[in-house]
CSV table of C-alpha atoms in Angstrom, one decimal:
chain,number,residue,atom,x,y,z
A,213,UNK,CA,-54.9,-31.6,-63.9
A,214,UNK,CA,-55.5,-27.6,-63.7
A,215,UNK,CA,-58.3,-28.3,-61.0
A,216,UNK,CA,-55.6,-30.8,-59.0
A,217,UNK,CA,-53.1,-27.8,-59.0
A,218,UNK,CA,-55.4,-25.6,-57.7
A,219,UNK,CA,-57.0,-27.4,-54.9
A,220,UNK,CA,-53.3,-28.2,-53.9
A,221,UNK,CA,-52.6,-24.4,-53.8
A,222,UNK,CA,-55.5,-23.6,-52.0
A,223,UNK,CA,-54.4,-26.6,-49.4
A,224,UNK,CA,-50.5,-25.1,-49.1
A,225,UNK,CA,-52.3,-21.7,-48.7
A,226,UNK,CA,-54.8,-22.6,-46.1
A,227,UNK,CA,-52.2,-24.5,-43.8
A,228,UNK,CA,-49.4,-21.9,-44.3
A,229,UNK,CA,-52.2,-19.5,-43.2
A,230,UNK,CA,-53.2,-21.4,-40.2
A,231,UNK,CA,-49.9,-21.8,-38.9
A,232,UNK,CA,-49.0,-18.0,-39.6
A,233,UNK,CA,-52.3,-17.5,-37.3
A,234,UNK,CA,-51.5,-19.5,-34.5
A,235,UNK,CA,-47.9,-18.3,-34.5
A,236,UNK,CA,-49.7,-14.5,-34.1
A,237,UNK,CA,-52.4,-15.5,-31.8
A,238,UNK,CA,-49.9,-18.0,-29.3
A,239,UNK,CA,-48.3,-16.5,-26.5
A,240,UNK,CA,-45.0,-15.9,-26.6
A,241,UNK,CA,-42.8,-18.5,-24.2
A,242,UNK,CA,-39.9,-17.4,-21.4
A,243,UNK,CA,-37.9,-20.7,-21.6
A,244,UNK,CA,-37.7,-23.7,-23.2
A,245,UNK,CA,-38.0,-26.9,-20.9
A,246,UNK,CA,-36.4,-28.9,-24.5
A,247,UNK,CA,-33.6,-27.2,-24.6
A,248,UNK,CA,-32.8,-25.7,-20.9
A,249,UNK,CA,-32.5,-22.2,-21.9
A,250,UNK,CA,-34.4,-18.9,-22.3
A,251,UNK,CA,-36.2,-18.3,-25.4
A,252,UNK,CA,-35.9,-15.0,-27.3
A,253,UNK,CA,-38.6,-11.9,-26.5
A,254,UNK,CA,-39.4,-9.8,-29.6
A,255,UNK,CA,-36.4,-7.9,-30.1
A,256,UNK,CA,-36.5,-3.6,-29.3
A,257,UNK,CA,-37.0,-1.7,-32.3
A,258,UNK,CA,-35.3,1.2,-33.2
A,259,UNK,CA,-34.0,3.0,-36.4
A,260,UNK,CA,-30.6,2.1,-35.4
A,261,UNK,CA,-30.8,-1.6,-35.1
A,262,UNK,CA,-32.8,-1.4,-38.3
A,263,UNK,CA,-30.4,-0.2,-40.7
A,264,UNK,CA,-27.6,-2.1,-38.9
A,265,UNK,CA,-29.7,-5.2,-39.5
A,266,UNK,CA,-29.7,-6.3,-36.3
A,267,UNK,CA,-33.3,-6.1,-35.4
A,268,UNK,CA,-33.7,-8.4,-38.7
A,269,UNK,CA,-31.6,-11.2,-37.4
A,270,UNK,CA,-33.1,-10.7,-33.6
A,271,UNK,CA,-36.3,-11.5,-35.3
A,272,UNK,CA,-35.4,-13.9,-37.2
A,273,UNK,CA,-34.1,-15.5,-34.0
A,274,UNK,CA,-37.3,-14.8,-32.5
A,275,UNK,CA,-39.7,-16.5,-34.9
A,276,UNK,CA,-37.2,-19.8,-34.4
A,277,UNK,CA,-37.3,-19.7,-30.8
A,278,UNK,CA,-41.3,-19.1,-30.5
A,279,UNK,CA,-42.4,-21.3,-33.6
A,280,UNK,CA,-45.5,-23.2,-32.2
A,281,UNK,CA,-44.9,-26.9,-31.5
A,282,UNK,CA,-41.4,-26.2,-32.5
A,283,UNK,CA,-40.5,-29.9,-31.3
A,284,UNK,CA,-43.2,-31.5,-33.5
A,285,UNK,CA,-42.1,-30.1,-36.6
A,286,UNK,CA,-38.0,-30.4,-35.7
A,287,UNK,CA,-38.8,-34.1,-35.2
A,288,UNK,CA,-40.8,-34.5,-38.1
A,289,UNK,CA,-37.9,-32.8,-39.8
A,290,UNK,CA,-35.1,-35.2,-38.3
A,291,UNK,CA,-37.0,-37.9,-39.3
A,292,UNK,CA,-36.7,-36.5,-42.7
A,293,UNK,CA,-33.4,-35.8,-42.7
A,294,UNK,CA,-32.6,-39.4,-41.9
A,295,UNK,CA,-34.7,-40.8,-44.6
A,296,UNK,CA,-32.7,-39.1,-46.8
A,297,UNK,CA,-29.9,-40.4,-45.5
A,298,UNK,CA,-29.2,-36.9,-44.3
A,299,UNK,CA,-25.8,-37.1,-41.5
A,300,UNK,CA,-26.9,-34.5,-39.4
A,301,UNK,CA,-29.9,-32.6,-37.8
A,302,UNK,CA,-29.3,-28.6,-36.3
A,303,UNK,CA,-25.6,-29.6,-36.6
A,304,UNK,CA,-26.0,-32.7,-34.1
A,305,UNK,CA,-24.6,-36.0,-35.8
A,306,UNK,CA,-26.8,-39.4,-36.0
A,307,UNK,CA,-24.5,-41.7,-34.7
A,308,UNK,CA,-24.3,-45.3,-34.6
A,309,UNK,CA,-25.5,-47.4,-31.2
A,310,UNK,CA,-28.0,-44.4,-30.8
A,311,UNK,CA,-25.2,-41.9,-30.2
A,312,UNK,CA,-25.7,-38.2,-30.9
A,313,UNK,CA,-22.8,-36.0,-31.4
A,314,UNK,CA,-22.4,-32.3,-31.7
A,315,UNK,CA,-19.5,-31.2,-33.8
A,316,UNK,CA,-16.6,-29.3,-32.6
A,317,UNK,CA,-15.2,-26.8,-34.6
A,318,UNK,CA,-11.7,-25.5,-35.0
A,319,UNK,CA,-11.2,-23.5,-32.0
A,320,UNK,CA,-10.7,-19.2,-32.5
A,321,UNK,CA,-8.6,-17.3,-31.1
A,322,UNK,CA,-11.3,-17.4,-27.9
A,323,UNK,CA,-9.2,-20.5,-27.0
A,324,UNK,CA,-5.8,-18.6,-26.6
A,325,UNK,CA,-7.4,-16.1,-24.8
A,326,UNK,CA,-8.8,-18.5,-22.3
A,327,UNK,CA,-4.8,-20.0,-21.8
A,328,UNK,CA,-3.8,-16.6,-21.0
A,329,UNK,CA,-6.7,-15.9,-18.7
A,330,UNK,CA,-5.4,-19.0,-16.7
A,331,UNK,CA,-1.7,-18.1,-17.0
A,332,UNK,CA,-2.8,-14.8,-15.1
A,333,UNK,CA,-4.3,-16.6,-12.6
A,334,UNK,CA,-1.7,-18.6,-11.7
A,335,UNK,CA,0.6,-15.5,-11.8
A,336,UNK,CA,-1.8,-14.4,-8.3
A,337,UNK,CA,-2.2,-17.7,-6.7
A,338,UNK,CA,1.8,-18.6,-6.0
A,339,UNK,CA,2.0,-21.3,-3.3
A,340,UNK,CA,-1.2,-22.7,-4.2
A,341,UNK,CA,-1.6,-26.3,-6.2
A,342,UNK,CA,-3.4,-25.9,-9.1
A,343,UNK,CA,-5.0,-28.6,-11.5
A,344,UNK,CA,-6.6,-28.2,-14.7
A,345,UNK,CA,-9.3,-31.0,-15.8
A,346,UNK,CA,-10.3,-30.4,-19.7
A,347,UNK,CA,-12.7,-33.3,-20.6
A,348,UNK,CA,-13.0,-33.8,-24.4
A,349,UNK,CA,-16.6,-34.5,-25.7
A,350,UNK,CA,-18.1,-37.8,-26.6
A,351,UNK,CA,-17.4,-37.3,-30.2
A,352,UNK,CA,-13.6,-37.3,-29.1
A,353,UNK,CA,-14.3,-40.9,-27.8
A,354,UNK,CA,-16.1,-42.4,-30.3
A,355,UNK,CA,-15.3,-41.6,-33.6
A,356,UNK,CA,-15.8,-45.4,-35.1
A,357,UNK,CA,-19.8,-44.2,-34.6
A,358,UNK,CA,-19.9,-41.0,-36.2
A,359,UNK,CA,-21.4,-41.7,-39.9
A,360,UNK,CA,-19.2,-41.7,-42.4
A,361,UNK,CA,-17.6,-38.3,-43.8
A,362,UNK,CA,-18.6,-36.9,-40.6
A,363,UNK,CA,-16.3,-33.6,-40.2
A,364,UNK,CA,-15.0,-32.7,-36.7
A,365,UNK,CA,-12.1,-31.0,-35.5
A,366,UNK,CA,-9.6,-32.8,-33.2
A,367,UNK,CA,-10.1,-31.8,-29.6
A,368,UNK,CA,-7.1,-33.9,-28.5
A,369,UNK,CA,-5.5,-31.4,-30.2
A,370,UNK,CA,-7.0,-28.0,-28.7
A,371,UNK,CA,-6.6,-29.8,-25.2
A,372,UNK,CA,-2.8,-30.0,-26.4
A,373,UNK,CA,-2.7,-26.3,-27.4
A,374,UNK,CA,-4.0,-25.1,-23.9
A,375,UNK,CA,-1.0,-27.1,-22.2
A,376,UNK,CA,0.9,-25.6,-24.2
A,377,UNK,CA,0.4,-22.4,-23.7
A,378,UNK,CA,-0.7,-21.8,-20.4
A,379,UNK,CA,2.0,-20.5,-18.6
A,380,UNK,CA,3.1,-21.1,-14.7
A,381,UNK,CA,2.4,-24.2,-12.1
A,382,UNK,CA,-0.4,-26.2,-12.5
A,383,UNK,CA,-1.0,-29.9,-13.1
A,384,UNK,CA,-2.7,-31.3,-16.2
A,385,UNK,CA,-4.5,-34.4,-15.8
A,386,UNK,CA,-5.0,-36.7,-18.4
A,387,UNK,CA,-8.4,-37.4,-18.5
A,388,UNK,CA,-9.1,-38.5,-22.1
A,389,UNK,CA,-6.8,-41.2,-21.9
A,390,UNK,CA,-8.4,-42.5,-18.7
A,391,UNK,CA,-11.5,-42.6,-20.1
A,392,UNK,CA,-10.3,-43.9,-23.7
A,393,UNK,CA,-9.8,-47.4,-21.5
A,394,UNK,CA,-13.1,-47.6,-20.1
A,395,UNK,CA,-15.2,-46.6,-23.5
A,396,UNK,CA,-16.8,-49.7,-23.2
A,397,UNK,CA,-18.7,-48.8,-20.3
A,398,UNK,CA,-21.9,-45.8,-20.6
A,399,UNK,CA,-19.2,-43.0,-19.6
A,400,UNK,CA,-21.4,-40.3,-21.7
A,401,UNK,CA,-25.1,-40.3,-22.6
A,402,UNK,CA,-26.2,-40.9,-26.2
A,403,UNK,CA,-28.4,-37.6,-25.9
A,404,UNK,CA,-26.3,-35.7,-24.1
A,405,UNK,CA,-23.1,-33.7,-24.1
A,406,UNK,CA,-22.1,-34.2,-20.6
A,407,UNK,CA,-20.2,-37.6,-19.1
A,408,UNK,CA,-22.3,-40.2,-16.9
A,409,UNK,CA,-21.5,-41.0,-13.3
A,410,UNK,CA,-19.7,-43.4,-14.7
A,411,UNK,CA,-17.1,-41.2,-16.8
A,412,UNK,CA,-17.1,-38.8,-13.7
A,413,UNK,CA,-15.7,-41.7,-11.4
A,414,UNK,CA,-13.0,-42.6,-14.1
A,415,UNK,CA,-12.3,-38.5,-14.3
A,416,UNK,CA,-12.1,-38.7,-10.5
A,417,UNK,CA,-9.9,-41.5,-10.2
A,418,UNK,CA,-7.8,-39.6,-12.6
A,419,UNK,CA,-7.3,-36.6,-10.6
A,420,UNK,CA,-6.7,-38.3,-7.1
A,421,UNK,CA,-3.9,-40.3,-8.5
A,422,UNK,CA,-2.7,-36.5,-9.7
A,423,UNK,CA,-3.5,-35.2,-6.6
A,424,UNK,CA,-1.6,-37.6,-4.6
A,425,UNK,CA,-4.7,-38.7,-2.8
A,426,UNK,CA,-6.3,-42.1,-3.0
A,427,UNK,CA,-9.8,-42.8,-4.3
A,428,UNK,CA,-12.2,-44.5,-3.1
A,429,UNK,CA,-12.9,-47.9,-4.1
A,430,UNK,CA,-15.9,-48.5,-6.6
A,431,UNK,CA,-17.3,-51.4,-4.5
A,432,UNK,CA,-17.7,-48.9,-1.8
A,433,UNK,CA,-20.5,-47.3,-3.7
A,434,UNK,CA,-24.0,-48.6,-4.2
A,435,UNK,CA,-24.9,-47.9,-8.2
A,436,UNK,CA,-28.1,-46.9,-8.2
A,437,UNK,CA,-30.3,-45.7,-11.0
A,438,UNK,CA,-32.3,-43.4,-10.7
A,439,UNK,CA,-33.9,-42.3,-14.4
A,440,UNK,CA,-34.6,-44.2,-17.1
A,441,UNK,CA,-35.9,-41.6,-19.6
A,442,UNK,CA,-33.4,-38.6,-19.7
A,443,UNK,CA,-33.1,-37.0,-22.9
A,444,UNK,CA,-30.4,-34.3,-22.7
A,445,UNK,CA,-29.0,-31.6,-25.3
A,446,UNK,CA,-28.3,-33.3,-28.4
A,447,UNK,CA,-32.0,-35.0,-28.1
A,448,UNK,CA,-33.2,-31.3,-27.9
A,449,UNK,CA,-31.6,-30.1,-30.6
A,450,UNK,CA,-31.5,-33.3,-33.4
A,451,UNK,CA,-35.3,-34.3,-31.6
A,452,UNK,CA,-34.8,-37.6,-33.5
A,453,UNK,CA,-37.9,-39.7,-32.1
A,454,UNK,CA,-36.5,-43.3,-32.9
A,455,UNK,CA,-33.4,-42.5,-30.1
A,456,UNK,CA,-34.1,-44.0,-26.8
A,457,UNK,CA,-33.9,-42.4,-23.9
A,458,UNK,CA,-30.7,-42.5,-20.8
A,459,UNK,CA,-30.7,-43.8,-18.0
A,460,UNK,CA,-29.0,-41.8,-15.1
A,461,UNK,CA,-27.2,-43.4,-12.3
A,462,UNK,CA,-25.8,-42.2,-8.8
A,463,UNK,CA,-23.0,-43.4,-6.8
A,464,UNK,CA,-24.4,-44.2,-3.2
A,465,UNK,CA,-21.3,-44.1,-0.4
A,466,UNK,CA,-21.7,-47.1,2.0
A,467,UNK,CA,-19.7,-45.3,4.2
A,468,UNK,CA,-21.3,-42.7,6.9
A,469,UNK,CA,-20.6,-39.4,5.4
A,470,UNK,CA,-22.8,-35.9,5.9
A,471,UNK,CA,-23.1,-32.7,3.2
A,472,UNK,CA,-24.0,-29.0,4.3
A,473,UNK,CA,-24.5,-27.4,0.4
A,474,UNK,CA,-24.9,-23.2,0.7
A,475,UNK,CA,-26.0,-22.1,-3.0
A,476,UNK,CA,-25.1,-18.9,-3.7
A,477,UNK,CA,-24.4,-16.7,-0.3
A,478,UNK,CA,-27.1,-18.2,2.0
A,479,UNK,CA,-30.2,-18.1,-1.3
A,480,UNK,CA,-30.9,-21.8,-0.6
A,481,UNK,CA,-29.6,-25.0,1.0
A,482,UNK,CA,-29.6,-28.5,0.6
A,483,UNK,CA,-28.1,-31.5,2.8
A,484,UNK,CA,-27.7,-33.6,-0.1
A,485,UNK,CA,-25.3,-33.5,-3.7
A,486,UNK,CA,-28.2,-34.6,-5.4
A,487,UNK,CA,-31.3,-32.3,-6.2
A,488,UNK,CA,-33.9,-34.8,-6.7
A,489,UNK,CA,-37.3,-33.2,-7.8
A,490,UNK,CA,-35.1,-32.3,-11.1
A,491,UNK,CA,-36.1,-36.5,-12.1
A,492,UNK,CA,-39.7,-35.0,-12.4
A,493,UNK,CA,-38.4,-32.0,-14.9
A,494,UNK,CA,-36.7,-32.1,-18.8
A,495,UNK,CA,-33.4,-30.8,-17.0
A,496,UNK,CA,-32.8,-34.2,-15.4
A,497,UNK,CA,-29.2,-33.5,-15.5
A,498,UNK,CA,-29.8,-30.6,-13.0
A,499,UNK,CA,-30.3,-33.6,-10.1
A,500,UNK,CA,-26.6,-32.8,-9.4
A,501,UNK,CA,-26.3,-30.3,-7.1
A,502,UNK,CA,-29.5,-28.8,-8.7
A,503,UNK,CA,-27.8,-27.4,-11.8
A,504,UNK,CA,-25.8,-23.8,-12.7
A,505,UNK,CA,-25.5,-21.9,-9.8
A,506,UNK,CA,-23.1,-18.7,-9.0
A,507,UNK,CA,-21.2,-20.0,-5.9
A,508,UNK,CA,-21.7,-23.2,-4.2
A,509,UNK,CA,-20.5,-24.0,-0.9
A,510,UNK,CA,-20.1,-27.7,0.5
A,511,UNK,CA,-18.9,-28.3,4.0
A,512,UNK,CA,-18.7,-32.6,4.7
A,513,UNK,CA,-17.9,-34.7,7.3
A,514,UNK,CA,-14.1,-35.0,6.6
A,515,UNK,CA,-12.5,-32.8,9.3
A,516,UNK,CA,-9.1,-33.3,7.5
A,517,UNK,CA,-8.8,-29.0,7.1
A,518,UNK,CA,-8.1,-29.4,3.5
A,519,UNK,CA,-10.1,-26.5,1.2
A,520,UNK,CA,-11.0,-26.8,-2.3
A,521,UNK,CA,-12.2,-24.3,-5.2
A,522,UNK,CA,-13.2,-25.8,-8.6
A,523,UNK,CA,-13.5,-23.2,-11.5
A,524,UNK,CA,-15.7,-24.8,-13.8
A,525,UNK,CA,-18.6,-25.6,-16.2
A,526,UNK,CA,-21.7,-28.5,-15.3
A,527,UNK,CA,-19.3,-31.4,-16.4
A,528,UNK,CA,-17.6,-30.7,-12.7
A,529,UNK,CA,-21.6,-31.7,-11.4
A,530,UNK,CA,-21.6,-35.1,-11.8
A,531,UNK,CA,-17.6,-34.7,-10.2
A,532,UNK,CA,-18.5,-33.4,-7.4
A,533,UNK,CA,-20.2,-36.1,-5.2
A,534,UNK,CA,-17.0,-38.0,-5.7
A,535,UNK,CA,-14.3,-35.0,-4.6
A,536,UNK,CA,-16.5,-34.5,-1.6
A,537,UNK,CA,-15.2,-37.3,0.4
A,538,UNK,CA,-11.8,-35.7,0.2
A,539,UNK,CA,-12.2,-32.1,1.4
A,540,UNK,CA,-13.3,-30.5,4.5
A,541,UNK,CA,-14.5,-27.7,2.4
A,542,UNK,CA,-15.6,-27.2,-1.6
A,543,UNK,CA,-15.8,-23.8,-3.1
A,544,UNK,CA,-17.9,-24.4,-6.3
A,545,UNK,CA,-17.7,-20.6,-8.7
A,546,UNK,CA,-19.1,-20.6,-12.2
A,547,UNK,CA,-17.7,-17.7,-14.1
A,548,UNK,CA,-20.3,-17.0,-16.3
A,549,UNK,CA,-22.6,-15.6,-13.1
A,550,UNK,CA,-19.8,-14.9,-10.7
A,551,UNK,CA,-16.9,-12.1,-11.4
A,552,UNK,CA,-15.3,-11.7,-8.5
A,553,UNK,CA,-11.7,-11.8,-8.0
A,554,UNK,CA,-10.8,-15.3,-8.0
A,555,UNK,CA,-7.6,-15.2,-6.6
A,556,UNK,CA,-8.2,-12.9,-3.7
A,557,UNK,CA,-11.2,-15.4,-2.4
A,558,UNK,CA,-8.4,-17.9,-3.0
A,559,UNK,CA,-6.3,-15.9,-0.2
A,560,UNK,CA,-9.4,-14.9,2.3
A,561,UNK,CA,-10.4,-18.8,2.0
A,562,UNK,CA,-7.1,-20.3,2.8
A,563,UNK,CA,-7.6,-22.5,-0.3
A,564,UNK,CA,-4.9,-24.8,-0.8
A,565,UNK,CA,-5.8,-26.3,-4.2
A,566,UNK,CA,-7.5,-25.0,-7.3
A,567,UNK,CA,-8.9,-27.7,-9.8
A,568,UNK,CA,-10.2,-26.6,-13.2
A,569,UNK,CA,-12.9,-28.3,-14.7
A,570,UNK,CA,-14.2,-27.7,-17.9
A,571,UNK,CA,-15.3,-29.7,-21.3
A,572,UNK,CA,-13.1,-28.5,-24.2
A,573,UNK,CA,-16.0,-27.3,-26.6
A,574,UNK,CA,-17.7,-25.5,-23.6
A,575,UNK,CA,-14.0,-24.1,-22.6
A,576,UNK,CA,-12.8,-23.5,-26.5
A,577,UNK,CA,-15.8,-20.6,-26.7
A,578,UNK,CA,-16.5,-19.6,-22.9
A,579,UNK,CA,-15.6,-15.7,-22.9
A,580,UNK,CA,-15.9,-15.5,-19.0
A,581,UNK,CA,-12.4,-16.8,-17.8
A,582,UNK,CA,-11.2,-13.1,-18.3
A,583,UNK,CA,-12.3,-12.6,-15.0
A,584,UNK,CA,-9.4,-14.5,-13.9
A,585,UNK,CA,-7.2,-12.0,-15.0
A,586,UNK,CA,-8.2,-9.4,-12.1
């Protein structure tokens, strides 16, 4: 028994020591394909930092982001977790039907701040229509597959508080309950937190009828799909292996129509919505309009004078290649890279309507829209 013990230790000590050693010897990674995001460097050092503890937390940050195969142990871990009949994995819910969901938390005071940030807005853009779009989450429409005991905040509820308190004109359209009466249809991905094509038409037939402008007929599209193996955020941070992939569609016009996209001031441009070499990259979801950018710029076909801006987050992406067939021009701004003043490019522009486009989580935490308040 003694000589079983030991040749155990000595196996727990050799492999923690070979990982240690090709955690030292591997070179440290700039961005993680997985989870679409840049991973952490190793931290400054400095006596400061030190003894405010946090160069401590930076590295402990560090060692998580640049753990070697990182996704081989997370996935042996989910599989774990669900053997044990664990709910949850890096705070993303197995679901049922191959759903993941990411629970929202009670919103802070980040929320209220956001409301006011719009409220000032609107105080600067007088004579111009302005819609808000707040799209709740997939865990808002499907709660019958969230495992039992599963705790989420309402996000009905925070999309209620923002009406409530944003002060001045603008239009709120209802969304959620558009899209509550087409659940049964893929309108969000199992592994992703953003809606499908399919949710984005429904949100698009939702805002023309508040617009006062008729959409465009489904049968007038050709639904084509074009991926069958997209595995988006919650797959990246759950990395449950027995989850199947998505499948990502595109709406095809039948109808002649022609795109000019400028992304970001002249940097690139494209004559399409769609950005297709992102099929052969993790970020499949950057295919529309070729992801986050600072300022996008989309002149069509439809010489009808009418200007658009859309202050948003990526859930206005898939969006887009539907509100294009309305507009002679689309102002795209993202306020986490661009912090101009909003309402004075409203002015120069000639913009005649503003359309606000956000998921709640993204919009319950998202410190950026105090630029608005310039």
């Amino acid at each position: 028994m003694k000589r079983l013990n030991t040749i155990m230790i000595v196996v727990f000590a050799v492999f923690i020591g070979g990982i240690t050693c090709m955690n030292l010897l591997a070179e440290d990674q700039p961005f993680s394909q997985a989870e679409n995001r840049p991973l952490m460097e190793f931290p400054k050092v400095s006596l400061d930092r030190i003894t405010s503890g946090a160069f401590t937390k930076d590295v402990e940050t560090y060692l998580s982001d640049q753990f070697v195969h990182k996704r081989f142990w997370t996935s042996i871990k989910a599989s774990a977790q669900k053997a044990v009949m664990k709910k949850d994995n890096n705070g993303v819910y197995f679901g049922e039907d191959g759903y993941l969901f990411e629970k929202f938390e009670t919103p802070s005071e980040q929320l209220d701040a956001n409301s006011e940030s719009i409220s000032r807005f609107l105080e600067n853009t007088t004579g111009v229509s302005v819609y808000g779009l707040l799209a709740p989450t997939s865990i808002e429409m499907y709660p019958e597959k969230l495992p039992k005991f599963a705790q989420t905040a309402s996000e009905a509820n925070a999309i209620q508080r923002i009406e409530e308190q944003v002060r001045g004109e603008i239009s709120w359209i209802d969304v959620a309950s558009a899209l509550k009466t087409a659940k049964e249809h893929p309108i969000y991905f199992r592994t992703d937190h953003h809606w499908t094509t399919h949710g984005a038409y429904v949100a698009y037939q939702a805002a023309m009828e508040k617009m006062g402008m008729e959409p465009v007929p489904s049968n007038e599209f050709t639904v084509r799909t074009v991926s069958k193996n997209f595995r988006g955020t919650y797959d990246a941070k759950a990395n449950d292996p027995s989850v199947a992939a998505d499948e990502i569609d595109v709406f095809e016009p039948k109808f002649h129509v022609s795109y000019d996209v400028d992304i970001d001031d002249g940097q690139s441009k494209m004559d399409s919505l769609y950005a297709w070499e992102f099929l052969e990259k993790r970020d499949q979801y950057s295919l529309f309009l070729g992801g986050n950018h600072r300022a996008v710029t989309i002149h069509s076909n439809v010489k009808n004078g009418r200007k658009l801006m859309i202050i948003k987050d990526s859930y206005a992406h898939a969006l887009v290649p539907f509100l294009a067939n309305h507009f002679e021009e689309i102002y795209m701004v993202d306020l986490r890279y661009d912090h101009r003043n909003m309402a004075q490019i409203v002015k120069e522009k000639g913009i005649q309507d503003v359309l606000f486009v956000y998921n709640i989580a993204g919009f319950a935490e998202d410190e950026n829209l105090i630029w608005l308040r310039q």
